[in-house]
Tab-separated table of C-alpha atoms in Angstrom:
chain	number	residue	atom	x	y	z
V	1	MET	CA	-50.488	155.439	60.431
V	2	PRO	CA	-50.565	156.686	63.901
V	3	VAL	CA	-54.051	157.529	65.416
V	4	TYR	CA	-54.382	159.685	68.196
V	5	GLU	CA	-58.054	160.412	69.868
V	6	GLY	CA	-59.213	163.301	72.091
V	7	PRO	CA	-62.812	164.649	73.011
V	8	THR	CA	-62.657	167.371	70.077
V	9	ILE	CA	-60.524	167.167	66.781
V	10	ASP	CA	-57.983	170.276	67.882
V	11	GLU	CA	-57.675	168.616	71.382
V	12	ALA	CA	-56.821	165.588	69.382
V	13	ILE	CA	-54.660	166.948	66.595
V	14	ALA	CA	-52.338	169.147	70.004
V	15	GLN	CA	-52.102	165.517	71.299
V	16	GLY	CA	-50.776	163.993	68.541
V	17	LEU	CA	-48.090	166.775	67.503
V	18	GLN	CA	-46.885	166.789	71.313
V	19	ALA	CA	-46.842	163.143	71.030
V	20	LEU	CA	-44.369	162.897	67.887
V	21	GLY	CA	-42.713	166.499	69.177
V	22	LEU	CA	-43.510	168.288	65.685
V	23	LYS	CA	-45.454	171.175	64.606
V	24	LYS	CA	-48.514	171.574	63.132
V	25	GLU	CA	-46.725	172.578	59.578
V	26	LYS	CA	-44.349	169.751	59.400
V	27	VAL	CA	-46.943	166.723	59.329
V	28	GLU	CA	-49.960	165.403	57.138
V	29	ILE	CA	-53.502	165.148	58.992
V	30	GLU	CA	-56.431	163.335	58.411
V	31	ILE	CA	-59.544	163.459	60.534
V	32	LEU	CA	-61.040	159.944	60.879
V	33	THR	CA	-64.165	160.923	62.946
V	34	ASP	CA	-65.490	163.796	64.849
V	35	ALA	CA	-66.567	163.122	68.193
V	36	LYS	CA	-70.261	162.815	69.251
V	37	LYS	CA	-71.589	163.779	72.861
V	38	GLY	CA	-74.265	160.690	73.108
V	39	PHE	CA	-77.145	160.886	74.681
V	40	LEU	CA	-77.250	160.151	78.347
V	41	GLY	CA	-73.896	158.825	78.731
V	42	MET	CA	-74.523	156.946	75.156
V	43	GLY	CA	-72.906	156.381	72.208
V	44	LYS	CA	-70.552	158.920	73.240
V	45	LYS	CA	-67.432	159.070	71.020
V	46	ALA	CA	-63.785	160.545	71.318
V	47	ALA	CA	-62.935	162.536	67.872
V	48	ARG	CA	-60.201	160.805	65.944
V	49	VAL	CA	-57.026	161.861	63.862
V	50	SER	CA	-54.669	160.746	61.923
V	51	ILE	CA	-51.108	162.433	61.674
V	52	GLU	CA	-48.004	161.578	60.335
V	53	PRO	CA	-45.330	163.661	59.745
V	54	THR	CA	-44.416	165.277	56.227
V	55	VAL	CA	-42.037	163.300	53.847
V	56	ALA	CA	-39.128	165.862	54.326
V	57	GLU	CA	-39.736	166.005	57.579
V	58	GLU	CA	-38.538	161.988	57.648
V	59	ILE	CA	-35.762	163.100	54.917
V	60	THR	CA	-34.320	165.533	56.453
V	61	GLU	CA	-34.023	162.684	59.312
V	62	ALA	CA	-32.421	160.154	57.275
V	63	VAL	CA	-30.404	162.808	55.736
V	64	VAL	CA	-28.863	163.866	59.461
V	65	ASP	CA	-28.476	160.101	60.156
V	66	THR	CA	-26.325	160.414	56.762
V	67	VAL	CA	-24.194	163.091	57.622
V	68	ASP	CA	-23.196	162.042	60.786
V	69	VAL	CA	-21.764	159.224	59.690
V	70	LEU	CA	-19.594	160.840	57.033
V	71	VAL	CA	-18.203	163.401	59.921
V	72	GLU	CA	-17.371	160.436	61.514
V	73	GLU	CA	-18.852	161.214	64.579
V	74	SER	CA	-16.546	164.139	65.498
V	75	ILE	CA	-18.235	166.429	67.661
V	76	GLU	CA	-15.680	169.499	67.332
V	77	VAL	CA	-17.413	171.359	65.173
V	78	ALA	CA	-15.959	174.479	63.538
V	79	PRO	CA	-16.625	178.174	63.650
V	80	GLU	CA	-18.757	179.042	59.633
V	81	PRO	CA	-16.279	180.970	57.182
V	82	ILE	CA	-16.644	184.885	57.889
V	83	SER	CA	-13.895	186.022	55.142
V	84	GLU	CA	-16.492	187.966	52.450
V	85	PRO	CA	-15.690	187.067	48.770
V	86	ALA	CA	-16.102	190.665	47.759
V	87	GLU	CA	-13.524	191.474	50.031
V	88	ALA	CA	-11.023	188.767	48.116
V	89	ALA	CA	-12.290	188.902	44.576
V	90	SER	CA	-12.053	192.686	45.182
V	91	GLN	CA	-8.819	193.802	43.558
V	92	LEU	CA	-10.014	190.339	40.160
V	93	VAL	CA	-12.340	190.730	37.292
V	94	GLU	CA	-12.755	189.530	34.253
V	95	LEU	CA	-10.847	186.897	34.858
V	96	GLU	CA	-10.353	182.998	32.320
V	97	GLU	CA	-12.005	180.163	33.068
V	98	GLY	CA	-7.958	179.342	34.416
V	99	GLU	CA	-7.247	182.237	36.491
V	100	ALA	CA	-10.621	182.218	37.689
V	101	VAL	CA	-10.658	178.706	39.344
V	102	LYS	CA	-6.814	179.404	40.120
V	103	GLU	CA	-8.018	181.826	42.471
V	104	LEU	CA	-10.623	180.231	43.982
V	105	ALA	CA	-7.867	178.180	45.449
V	106	LEU	CA	-6.351	179.857	46.981
V	107	TYR	CA	-8.973	181.588	48.302
V	108	LEU	CA	-10.361	178.178	49.888
V	109	THR	CA	-7.115	177.434	50.819
V	110	ASN	CA	-6.853	180.856	52.791
V	111	ILE	CA	-10.357	180.288	54.276
V	112	THR	CA	-9.482	176.692	55.712
V	113	ASN	CA	-6.181	177.984	57.332
V	114	GLU	CA	-8.777	180.997	58.948
V	115	MET	CA	-10.653	177.882	60.011
V	116	GLY	CA	-7.678	175.752	61.848
V	117	VAL	CA	-8.423	173.254	59.896
V	118	PRO	CA	-5.771	173.408	56.788
V	119	ALA	CA	-6.488	171.818	53.199
V	120	LEU	CA	-5.383	170.664	49.570
V	121	VAL	CA	-7.717	171.776	47.621
V	122	LYS	CA	-7.266	169.729	43.942
V	123	ILE	CA	-9.251	170.449	41.368
V	124	GLN	CA	-11.429	168.472	38.858
V	125	HIS	CA	-12.890	169.337	35.851
V	126	GLU	CA	-16.649	167.135	34.650
V	127	ALA	CA	-17.293	166.601	31.152
V	128	ASN	CA	-20.757	169.003	31.531
V	129	GLY	CA	-18.407	171.832	32.392
V	130	LEU	CA	-18.592	171.373	36.278
V	131	ILE	CA	-15.572	172.179	38.441
V	132	VAL	CA	-15.261	170.497	41.567
V	133	MET	CA	-13.528	171.879	44.300
V	134	ASN	CA	-11.957	168.768	46.741
V	135	LEU	CA	-11.174	169.809	50.019
V	136	GLU	CA	-8.510	166.713	51.579
V	137	THR	CA	-7.457	167.186	55.289
V	138	SER	CA	-7.694	165.134	57.946
V	139	LYS	CA	-10.727	166.666	59.614
V	140	GLN	CA	-13.146	165.989	57.460
V	141	GLY	CA	-16.241	166.881	59.922
V	142	MET	CA	-14.669	170.086	61.100
V	143	LEU	CA	-15.256	170.537	57.769
V	144	ILE	CA	-18.146	169.398	56.765
V	145	GLY	CA	-20.321	170.883	59.771
V	146	LYS	CA	-23.395	168.796	61.607
V	147	HIS	CA	-25.584	168.746	58.953
V	148	GLY	CA	-23.381	169.468	56.127
V	149	LYS	CA	-23.187	173.119	57.581
V	150	ILE	CA	-20.220	173.772	56.977
V	151	LEU	CA	-19.417	172.598	53.496
V	152	ASN	CA	-23.074	174.536	52.309
V	153	ALA	CA	-21.835	177.447	53.568
V	154	LEU	CA	-18.495	176.665	51.458
V	155	GLN	CA	-19.709	175.947	48.446
V	156	TYR	CA	-22.105	178.925	48.358
V	157	LEU	CA	-19.382	181.791	49.138
V	158	ALA	CA	-17.164	178.996	46.368
V	159	GLN	CA	-20.039	179.994	43.739
V	160	VAL	CA	-20.322	183.708	44.938
V	161	PHE	CA	-16.203	184.202	44.593
V	162	LEU	CA	-16.395	182.439	40.728
V	163	HIS	CA	-19.692	185.004	39.733
V	164	ARG	CA	-17.445	188.011	40.301
V	165	VAL	CA	-14.130	187.054	38.992
V	166	ALA	CA	-15.057	185.186	36.508
V	167	LYS	CA	-15.451	186.628	32.732
V	168	GLU	CA	-18.208	183.812	31.946
V	169	LYS	CA	-20.487	181.818	34.261
V	170	LEU	CA	-18.939	178.737	36.086
V	171	SER	CA	-20.310	176.392	38.149
V	172	VAL	CA	-18.390	174.942	41.018
V	173	VAL	CA	-19.217	171.652	43.782
V	174	VAL	CA	-17.059	172.083	47.047
V	175	ASN	CA	-16.400	168.627	48.144
V	176	VAL	CA	-14.822	166.658	51.287
V	177	GLY	CA	-13.584	162.954	51.275
V	178	ASN	CA	-16.967	161.059	49.804
V	179	TYR	CA	-19.694	163.500	51.184
V	180	ARG	CA	-20.972	164.612	48.086
V	181	GLN	CA	-21.107	160.579	46.528
V	182	LYS	CA	-23.103	159.932	49.611
V	183	ARG	CA	-25.413	163.369	49.490
V	184	GLU	CA	-26.275	161.960	46.119
V	185	GLU	CA	-27.744	159.045	47.078
V	186	VAL	CA	-29.445	160.544	49.918
V	187	LEU	CA	-31.207	162.971	47.309
V	188	VAL	CA	-32.418	160.348	44.509
V	189	ARG	CA	-34.128	158.757	47.277
V	190	LEU	CA	-35.466	161.711	48.964
V	191	ALA	CA	-37.144	162.163	45.103
V	192	GLN	CA	-38.348	159.234	44.758
V	193	ARG	CA	-40.021	159.101	47.781
V	194	THR	CA	-40.779	163.048	47.191
V	195	ALA	CA	-42.852	161.779	44.396
V	196	GLU	CA	-44.756	158.966	45.657
V	197	LYS	CA	-45.837	161.349	48.558
V	198	VAL	CA	-47.302	163.670	46.106
V	199	LYS	CA	-48.998	161.451	43.864
V	200	GLU	CA	-50.449	159.696	46.893
V	201	THR	CA	-52.015	162.634	48.505
V	202	GLY	CA	-52.288	164.928	45.414
V	203	ARG	CA	-50.910	167.727	47.606
V	204	PRO	CA	-47.098	169.473	46.802
V	205	VAL	CA	-43.959	169.189	49.348
V	206	PHE	CA	-41.738	171.989	49.590
V	207	LEU	CA	-38.232	170.226	50.462
V	208	GLU	CA	-35.430	171.724	52.672
V	209	PRO	CA	-33.455	174.493	51.316
V	210	MET	CA	-30.102	173.238	49.720
V	211	PRO	CA	-27.636	174.231	46.865
V	212	ALA	CA	-28.529	174.784	43.093
V	213	PHE	CA	-26.540	171.816	41.751
V	214	GLU	CA	-28.779	169.847	44.823
V	215	ARG	CA	-32.088	170.608	44.056
V	216	LYS	CA	-30.563	170.185	39.858
V	217	MET	CA	-30.013	166.493	41.458
V	218	ILE	CA	-33.689	166.641	42.180
V	219	HIS	CA	-35.287	167.787	39.200
V	220	SER	CA	-33.482	164.951	36.869
V	221	ALA	CA	-34.825	162.237	38.909
V	222	LEU	CA	-38.370	163.670	38.516
V	223	SER	CA	-37.583	165.028	35.144
V	224	LYS	CA	-39.039	161.918	33.126
V	225	ASP	CA	-42.117	161.536	35.719
V	226	ASP	CA	-45.202	162.784	33.833
V	227	TYR	CA	-47.154	163.109	36.752
V	228	ILE	CA	-44.819	165.139	38.580
V	229	LYS	CA	-43.453	168.589	38.162
V	230	THR	CA	-40.933	170.788	40.116
V	231	HIS	CA	-39.616	174.342	39.786
V	232	SER	CA	-37.619	176.463	43.017
V	233	GLU	CA	-38.873	179.160	44.688
V	234	GLY	CA	-37.239	181.167	47.446
V	235	GLU	CA	-33.554	183.134	46.977
V	236	ASP	CA	-30.309	181.853	47.688
V	237	PRO	CA	-28.839	180.704	50.112
V	238	TYR	CA	-32.435	179.796	51.312
V	239	ARG	CA	-33.586	178.522	48.358
V	240	TYR	CA	-35.654	175.207	47.837
V	241	LEU	CA	-37.620	173.273	46.039
V	242	VAL	CA	-41.563	172.611	45.451
V	243	VAL	CA	-42.052	169.161	44.289
V	244	GLU	CA	-45.835	169.141	42.824
V	245	PRO	CA	-48.384	167.010	40.922
V	246	ALA	CA	-48.626	167.530	37.174
V	247	LYS	CA	-52.176	169.147	36.368
V	248	LYS	CA	-53.584	167.457	33.942
V	249	TYR	CA	-52.708	164.418	36.091
V	250	PHE	CA	-55.164	165.468	39.115
């Protein structure tokens, strides 16, 4: 655990933050000793603090590394899709599931064409009722985007589109290659490490914003841990998960 010193506690913290390149809200700070003036130059001691990144910050770096591998070192990033679900769905309402999913496939096809990254949309129905739209393209990195931002934008548009046109509530996941499978592995590790951190500190951890189905993965991974509870806060697409200690144990 890194330790930083300074004439005062505030200066010691400032030095640590500068060394780590992080803001105060992104780290956990433990004050080890306060500064002592001493007497006639004798016994003078600097303030000492311990600073380390929060678990969310550490996991963010791990997720970035995973995404960088998945995009196959692609440095060209496509512009974010600009087609509005409201415009595309203006003439489509109260559709049965089959028709709604077909219209969504067409909508995603049009978006990828507009982006200059044509993709073949293949529909997959999971046993739990989840609809997976697999986008097949030779330029996977351009549909995933840096840190998965393009794919998450497509995910948000797809869910809004279905919400507007489908007669019943449907859940959809947009996938490119094996990105979602790799992402799930990262999220399970995130859940485990976050739970460990919460138990160690007795304090809640606020994770980065993520789609509903990803939040559900983390919630599911921690659902059997009696010492931990989870809940979501905020509004989509910026809704995030809070992992906190169960009060009866802390």
